[in-house]
mmCIF file of C-alpha atoms and ligand atoms in Angstrom:
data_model
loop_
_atom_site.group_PDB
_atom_site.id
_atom_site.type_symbol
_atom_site.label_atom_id
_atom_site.label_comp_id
_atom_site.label_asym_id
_atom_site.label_seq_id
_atom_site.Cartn_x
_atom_site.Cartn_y
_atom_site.Cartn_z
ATOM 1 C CA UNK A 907 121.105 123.805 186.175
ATOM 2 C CA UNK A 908 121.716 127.215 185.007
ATOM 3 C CA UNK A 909 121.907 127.568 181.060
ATOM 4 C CA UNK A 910 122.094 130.575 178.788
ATOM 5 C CA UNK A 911 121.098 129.057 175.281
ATOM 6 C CA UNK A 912 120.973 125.905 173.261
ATOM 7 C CA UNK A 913 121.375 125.898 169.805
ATOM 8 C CA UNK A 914 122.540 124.357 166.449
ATOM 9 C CA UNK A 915 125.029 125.128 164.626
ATOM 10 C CA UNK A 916 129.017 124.871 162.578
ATOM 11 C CA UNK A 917 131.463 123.723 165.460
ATOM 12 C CA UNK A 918 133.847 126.939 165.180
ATOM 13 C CA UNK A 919 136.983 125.781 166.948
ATOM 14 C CA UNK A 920 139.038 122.472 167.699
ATOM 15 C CA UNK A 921 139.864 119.620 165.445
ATOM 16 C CA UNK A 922 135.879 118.795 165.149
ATOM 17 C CA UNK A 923 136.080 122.591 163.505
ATOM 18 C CA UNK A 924 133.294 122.593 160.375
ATOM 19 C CA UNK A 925 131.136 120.024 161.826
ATOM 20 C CA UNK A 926 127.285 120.609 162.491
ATOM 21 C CA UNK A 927 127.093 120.969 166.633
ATOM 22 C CA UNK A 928 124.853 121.208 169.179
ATOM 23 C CA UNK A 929 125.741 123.924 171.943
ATOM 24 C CA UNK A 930 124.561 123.720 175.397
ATOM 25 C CA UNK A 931 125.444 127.207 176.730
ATOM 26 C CA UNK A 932 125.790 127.244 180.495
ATOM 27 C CA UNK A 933 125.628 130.299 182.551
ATOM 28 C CA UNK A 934 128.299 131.558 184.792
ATOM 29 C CA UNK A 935 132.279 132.259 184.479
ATOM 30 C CA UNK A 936 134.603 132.965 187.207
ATOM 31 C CA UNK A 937 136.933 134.196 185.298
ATOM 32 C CA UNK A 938 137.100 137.527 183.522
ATOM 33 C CA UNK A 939 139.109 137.626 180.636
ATOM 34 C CA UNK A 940 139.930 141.049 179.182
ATOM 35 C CA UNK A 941 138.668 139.898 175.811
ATOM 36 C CA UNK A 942 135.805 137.922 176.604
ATOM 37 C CA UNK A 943 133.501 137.779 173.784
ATOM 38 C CA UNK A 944 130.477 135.460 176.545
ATOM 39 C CA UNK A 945 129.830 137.813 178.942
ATOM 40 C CA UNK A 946 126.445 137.588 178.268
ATOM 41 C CA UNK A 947 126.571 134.458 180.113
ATOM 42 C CA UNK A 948 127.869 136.127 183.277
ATOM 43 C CA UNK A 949 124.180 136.393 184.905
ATOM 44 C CA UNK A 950 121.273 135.574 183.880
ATOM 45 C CA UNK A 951 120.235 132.218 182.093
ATOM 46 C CA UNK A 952 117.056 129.787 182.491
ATOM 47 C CA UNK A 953 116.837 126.847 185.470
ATOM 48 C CA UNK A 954 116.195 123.567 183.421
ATOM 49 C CA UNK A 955 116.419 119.950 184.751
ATOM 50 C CA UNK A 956 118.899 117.404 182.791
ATOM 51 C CA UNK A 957 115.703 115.506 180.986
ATOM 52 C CA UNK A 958 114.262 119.001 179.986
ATOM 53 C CA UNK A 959 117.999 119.924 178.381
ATOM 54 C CA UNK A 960 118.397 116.676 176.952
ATOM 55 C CA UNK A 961 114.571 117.059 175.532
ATOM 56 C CA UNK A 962 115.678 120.512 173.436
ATOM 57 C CA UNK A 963 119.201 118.971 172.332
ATOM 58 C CA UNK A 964 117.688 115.439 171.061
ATOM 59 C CA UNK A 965 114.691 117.927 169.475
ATOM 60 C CA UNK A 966 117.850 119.559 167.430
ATOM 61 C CA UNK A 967 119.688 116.614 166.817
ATOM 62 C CA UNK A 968 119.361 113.027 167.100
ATOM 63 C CA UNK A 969 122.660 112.337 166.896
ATOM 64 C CA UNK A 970 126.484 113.558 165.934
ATOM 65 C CA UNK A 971 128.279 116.495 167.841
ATOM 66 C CA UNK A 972 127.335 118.241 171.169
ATOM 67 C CA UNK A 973 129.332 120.784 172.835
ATOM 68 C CA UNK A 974 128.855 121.960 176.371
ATOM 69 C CA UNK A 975 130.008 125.468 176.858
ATOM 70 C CA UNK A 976 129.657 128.511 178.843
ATOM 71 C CA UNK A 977 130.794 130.857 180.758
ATOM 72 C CA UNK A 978 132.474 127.595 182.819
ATOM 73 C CA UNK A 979 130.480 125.149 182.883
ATOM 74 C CA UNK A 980 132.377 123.099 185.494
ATOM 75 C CA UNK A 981 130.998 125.438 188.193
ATOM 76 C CA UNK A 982 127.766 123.753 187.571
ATOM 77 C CA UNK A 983 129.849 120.100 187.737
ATOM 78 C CA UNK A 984 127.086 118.148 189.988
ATOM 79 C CA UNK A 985 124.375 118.834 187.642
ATOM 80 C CA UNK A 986 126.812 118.701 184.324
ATOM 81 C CA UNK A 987 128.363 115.208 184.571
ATOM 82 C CA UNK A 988 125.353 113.106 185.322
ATOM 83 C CA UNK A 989 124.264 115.653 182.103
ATOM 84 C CA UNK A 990 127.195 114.380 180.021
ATOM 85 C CA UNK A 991 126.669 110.889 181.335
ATOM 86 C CA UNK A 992 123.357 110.951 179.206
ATOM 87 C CA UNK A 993 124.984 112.658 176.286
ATOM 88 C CA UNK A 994 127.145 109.632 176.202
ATOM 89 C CA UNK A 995 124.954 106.509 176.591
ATOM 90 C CA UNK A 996 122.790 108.355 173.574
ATOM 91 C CA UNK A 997 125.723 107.653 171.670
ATOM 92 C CA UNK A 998 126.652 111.307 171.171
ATOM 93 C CA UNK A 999 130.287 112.868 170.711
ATOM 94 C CA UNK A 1000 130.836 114.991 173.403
ATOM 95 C CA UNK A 1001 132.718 118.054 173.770
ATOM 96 C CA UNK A 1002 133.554 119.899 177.173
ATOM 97 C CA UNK A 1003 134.852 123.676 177.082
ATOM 98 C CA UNK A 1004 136.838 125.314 179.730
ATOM 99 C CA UNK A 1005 139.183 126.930 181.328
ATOM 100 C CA UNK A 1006 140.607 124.029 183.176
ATOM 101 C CA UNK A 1007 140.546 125.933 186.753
ATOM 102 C CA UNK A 1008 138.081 123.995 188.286
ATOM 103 C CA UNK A 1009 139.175 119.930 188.621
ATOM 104 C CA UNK A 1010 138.474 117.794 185.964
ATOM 105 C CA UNK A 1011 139.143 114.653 187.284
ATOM 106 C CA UNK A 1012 135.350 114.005 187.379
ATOM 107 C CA UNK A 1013 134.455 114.297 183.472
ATOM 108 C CA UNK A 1014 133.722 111.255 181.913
ATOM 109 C CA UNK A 1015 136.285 109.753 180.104
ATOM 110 C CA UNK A 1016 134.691 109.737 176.402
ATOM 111 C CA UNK A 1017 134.236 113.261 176.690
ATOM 112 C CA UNK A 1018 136.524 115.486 174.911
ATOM 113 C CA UNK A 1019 137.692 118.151 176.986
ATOM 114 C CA UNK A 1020 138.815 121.343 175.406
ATOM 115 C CA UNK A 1021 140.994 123.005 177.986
ATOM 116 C CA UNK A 1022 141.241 127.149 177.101
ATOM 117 C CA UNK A 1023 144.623 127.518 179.032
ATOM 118 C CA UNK A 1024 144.789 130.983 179.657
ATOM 119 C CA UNK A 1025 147.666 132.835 178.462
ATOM 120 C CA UNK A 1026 148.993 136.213 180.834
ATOM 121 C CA UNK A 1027 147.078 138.826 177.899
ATOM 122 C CA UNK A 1028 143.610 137.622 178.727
ATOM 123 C CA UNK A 1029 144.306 138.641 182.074
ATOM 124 C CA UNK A 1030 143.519 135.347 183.844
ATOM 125 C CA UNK A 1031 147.111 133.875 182.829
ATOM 126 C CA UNK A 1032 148.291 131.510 185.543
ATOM 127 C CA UNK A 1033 144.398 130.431 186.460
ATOM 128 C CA UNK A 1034 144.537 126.538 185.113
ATOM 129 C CA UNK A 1035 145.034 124.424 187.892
ATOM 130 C CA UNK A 1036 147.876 122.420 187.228
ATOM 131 C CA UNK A 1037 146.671 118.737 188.659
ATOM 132 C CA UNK A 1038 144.654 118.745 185.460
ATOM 133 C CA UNK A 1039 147.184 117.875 183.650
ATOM 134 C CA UNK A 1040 146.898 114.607 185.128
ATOM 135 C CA UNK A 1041 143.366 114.371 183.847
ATOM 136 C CA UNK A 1042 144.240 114.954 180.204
ATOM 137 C CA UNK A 1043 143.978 112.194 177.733
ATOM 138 C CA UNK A 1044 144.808 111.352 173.905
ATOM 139 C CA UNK A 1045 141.278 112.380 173.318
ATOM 140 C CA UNK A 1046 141.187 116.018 174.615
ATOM 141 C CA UNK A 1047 142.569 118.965 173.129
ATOM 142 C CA UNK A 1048 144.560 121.911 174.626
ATOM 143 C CA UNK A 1049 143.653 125.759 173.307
ATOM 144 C CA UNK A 1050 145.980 129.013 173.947
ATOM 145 C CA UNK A 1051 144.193 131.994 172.929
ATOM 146 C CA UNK A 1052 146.946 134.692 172.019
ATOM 147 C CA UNK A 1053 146.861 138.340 172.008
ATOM 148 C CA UNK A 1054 150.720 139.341 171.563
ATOM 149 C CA UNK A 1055 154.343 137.842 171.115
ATOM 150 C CA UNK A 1056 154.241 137.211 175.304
ATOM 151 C CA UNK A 1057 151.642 135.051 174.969
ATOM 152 C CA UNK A 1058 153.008 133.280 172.196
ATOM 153 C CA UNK A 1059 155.906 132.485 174.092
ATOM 154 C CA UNK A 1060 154.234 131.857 176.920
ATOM 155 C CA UNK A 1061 151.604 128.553 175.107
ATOM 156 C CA UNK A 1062 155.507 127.736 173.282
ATOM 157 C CA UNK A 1063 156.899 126.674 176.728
ATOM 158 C CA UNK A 1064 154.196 125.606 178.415
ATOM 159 C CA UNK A 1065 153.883 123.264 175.862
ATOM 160 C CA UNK A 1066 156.922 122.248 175.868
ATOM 161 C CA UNK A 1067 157.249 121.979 179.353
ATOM 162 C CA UNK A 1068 154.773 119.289 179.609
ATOM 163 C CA UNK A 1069 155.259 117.661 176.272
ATOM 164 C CA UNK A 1070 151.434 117.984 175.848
ATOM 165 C CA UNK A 1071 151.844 117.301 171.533
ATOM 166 C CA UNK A 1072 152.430 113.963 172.914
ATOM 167 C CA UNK A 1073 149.836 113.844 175.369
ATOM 168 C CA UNK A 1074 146.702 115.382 173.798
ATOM 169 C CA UNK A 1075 144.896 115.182 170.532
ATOM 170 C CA UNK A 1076 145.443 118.573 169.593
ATOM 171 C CA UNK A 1077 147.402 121.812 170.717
ATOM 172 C CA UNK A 1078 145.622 125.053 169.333
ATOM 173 C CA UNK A 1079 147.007 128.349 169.195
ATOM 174 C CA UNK A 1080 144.245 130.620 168.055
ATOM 175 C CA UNK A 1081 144.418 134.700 167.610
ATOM 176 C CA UNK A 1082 142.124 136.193 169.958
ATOM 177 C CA UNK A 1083 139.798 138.622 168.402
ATOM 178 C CA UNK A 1084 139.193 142.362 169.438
ATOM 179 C CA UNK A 1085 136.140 143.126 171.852
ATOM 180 C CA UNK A 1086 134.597 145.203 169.656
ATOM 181 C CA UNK A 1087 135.309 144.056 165.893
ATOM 182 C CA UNK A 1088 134.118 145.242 163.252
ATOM 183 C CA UNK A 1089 130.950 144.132 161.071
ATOM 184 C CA UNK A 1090 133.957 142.549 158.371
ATOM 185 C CA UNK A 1091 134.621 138.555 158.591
ATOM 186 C CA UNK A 1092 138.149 139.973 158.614
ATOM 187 C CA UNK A 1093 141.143 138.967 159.843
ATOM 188 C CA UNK A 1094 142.166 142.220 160.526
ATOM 189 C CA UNK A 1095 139.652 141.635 163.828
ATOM 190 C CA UNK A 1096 142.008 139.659 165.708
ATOM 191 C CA UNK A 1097 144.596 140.810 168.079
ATOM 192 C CA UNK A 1098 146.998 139.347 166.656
ATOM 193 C CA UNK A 1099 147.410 138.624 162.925
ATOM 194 C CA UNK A 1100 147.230 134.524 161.887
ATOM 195 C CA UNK A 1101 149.795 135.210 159.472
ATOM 196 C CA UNK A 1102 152.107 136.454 161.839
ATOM 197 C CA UNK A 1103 151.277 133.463 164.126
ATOM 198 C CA UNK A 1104 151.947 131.039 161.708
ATOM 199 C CA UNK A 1105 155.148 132.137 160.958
ATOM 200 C CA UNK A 1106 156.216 132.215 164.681
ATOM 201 C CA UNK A 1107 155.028 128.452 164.932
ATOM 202 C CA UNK A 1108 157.345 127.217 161.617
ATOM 203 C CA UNK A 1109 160.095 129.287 162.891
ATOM 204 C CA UNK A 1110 159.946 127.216 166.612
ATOM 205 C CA UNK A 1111 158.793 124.102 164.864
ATOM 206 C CA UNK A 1112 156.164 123.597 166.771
ATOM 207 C CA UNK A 1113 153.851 120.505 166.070
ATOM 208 C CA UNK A 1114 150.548 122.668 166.794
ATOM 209 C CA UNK A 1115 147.048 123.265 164.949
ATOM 210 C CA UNK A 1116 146.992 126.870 164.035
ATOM 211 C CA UNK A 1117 143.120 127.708 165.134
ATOM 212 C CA UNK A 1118 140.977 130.224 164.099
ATOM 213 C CA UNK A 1119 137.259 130.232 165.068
ATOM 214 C CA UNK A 1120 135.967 130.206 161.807
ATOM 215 C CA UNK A 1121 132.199 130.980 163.006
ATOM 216 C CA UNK A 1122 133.803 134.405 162.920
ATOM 217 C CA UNK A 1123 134.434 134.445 159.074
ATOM 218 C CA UNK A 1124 131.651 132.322 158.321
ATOM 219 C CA UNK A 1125 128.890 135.125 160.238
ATOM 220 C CA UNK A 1126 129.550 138.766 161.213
ATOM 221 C CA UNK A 1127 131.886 138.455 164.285
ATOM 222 C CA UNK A 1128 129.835 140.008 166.462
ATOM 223 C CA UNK A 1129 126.739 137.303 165.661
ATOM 224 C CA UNK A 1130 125.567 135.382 168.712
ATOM 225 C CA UNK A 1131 124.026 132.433 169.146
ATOM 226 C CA UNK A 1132 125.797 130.727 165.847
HETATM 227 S S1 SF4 B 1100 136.693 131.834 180.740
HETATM 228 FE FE1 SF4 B 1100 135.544 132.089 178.831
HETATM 229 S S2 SF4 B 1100 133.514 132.871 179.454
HETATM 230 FE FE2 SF4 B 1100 134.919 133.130 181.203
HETATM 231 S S3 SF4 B 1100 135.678 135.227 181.009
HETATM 232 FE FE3 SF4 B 1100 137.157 133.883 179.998
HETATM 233 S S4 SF4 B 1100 136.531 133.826 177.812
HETATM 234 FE FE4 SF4 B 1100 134.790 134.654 179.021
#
């Protein structure tokens, strides 16, 4: 399979947010999302077999928290899940980013999927293929990343439209962050301020995770590879 970088490092996102991690960085995206902060991953990348990527990741860590990432790395699905299938019988927690617009009915069900719905600001909105809803379980976790009040609205009803704080572990709504912020582990570099956010989700009374990706305050935003 293709793969961009693996590395160790703080989980940034989702409920497992704070945790040491292992990412496996797959190359690739067919999506293009307006604020993108991966497109590194777009081309490019090493060929490695599954025991030479399991090799590097056990090398890192022996155990604990892995999360497969990209780009989407379910465009590389007949190499990942036989991939994840290792993960697993090591005894490893496994988390699986994406976008959700490729099927997921094939991921293993002890992985954790972390499904990025994307919301009409990204410029991808109405991407996530809707038959994965079916594949969701009370393990995975669903993700809105929000530029504006439109996309607010828009992760609001979605979620209420298919009751997913009932179905799913968590429901994130997370600012996005601008393209090109600044050097400050700021708030002021996302598009759209927590603050505000959290105020919007009180007012509804939504029963969501405010998320922010906290890699971002913890290193310069613009620091790869952490
Ligand atoms: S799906 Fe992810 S990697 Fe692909 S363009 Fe969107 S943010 Fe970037």
């Amino acid at each position: 399979m293709q793969l961009i970088e693996i590395y160790r490092s703080i989980q940034g996102e989702s409920s497992f947010a704070g945790i040491p991690c292992v990412f496996v960085r797959l190359a690739a995206c067919n999506l293009r999302c307006v604020w993108c902060d991966s497109e590194y991953t777009f081309t490019g990348g090493r060929k490695m077999t599954a025991e030479e990527v399991e090799r590097e990741v056990v090398g890192l860590s022996a155990g604990g928290l892995i999360e497969v990432t990209g780009g989407e790395p379910m465009l590389q699905e007949r190499e990942l899940v036989p991939l994840m299938e290792r993960f697993l019988a090591l005894g490893y927690t496994l988390l699986l980013e994406t976008s959700g617009e490729r099927p997921l009915a094939r991921v293993p069900s002890a992985v954790h999927k972390i499904v990025d719905v994307k919301c009409p600001g990204s410029g991808e909105g109405g991407t996530f293929r809707e038959s994965n809803l079916e594949s969701l379980t009370s393990r995975d976790e669903v993700k809105f990343v929000l530029a504006d009040r439109a996309d607010y609205e828009f992760a609001r009803d979605f979620t209420r439209a298919h009751q997913l704080e009932n179905k799913v572990a968590s429901v994130i709504f997370s600012p996005a962050f601008k393209k090109n912020p600044s050097q400050e582990r700021d708030a002021a570099n996302c598009l759209l301020d927590p603050r505000i956010l959290a105020e919007w989700i009180l007012a509804d009374g939504l029963n969501v995770r405010l998320g922010l990706q906290i890699h971002k305050f913890i290193w310069e935003p613009a620091t790869k590879g952490v």
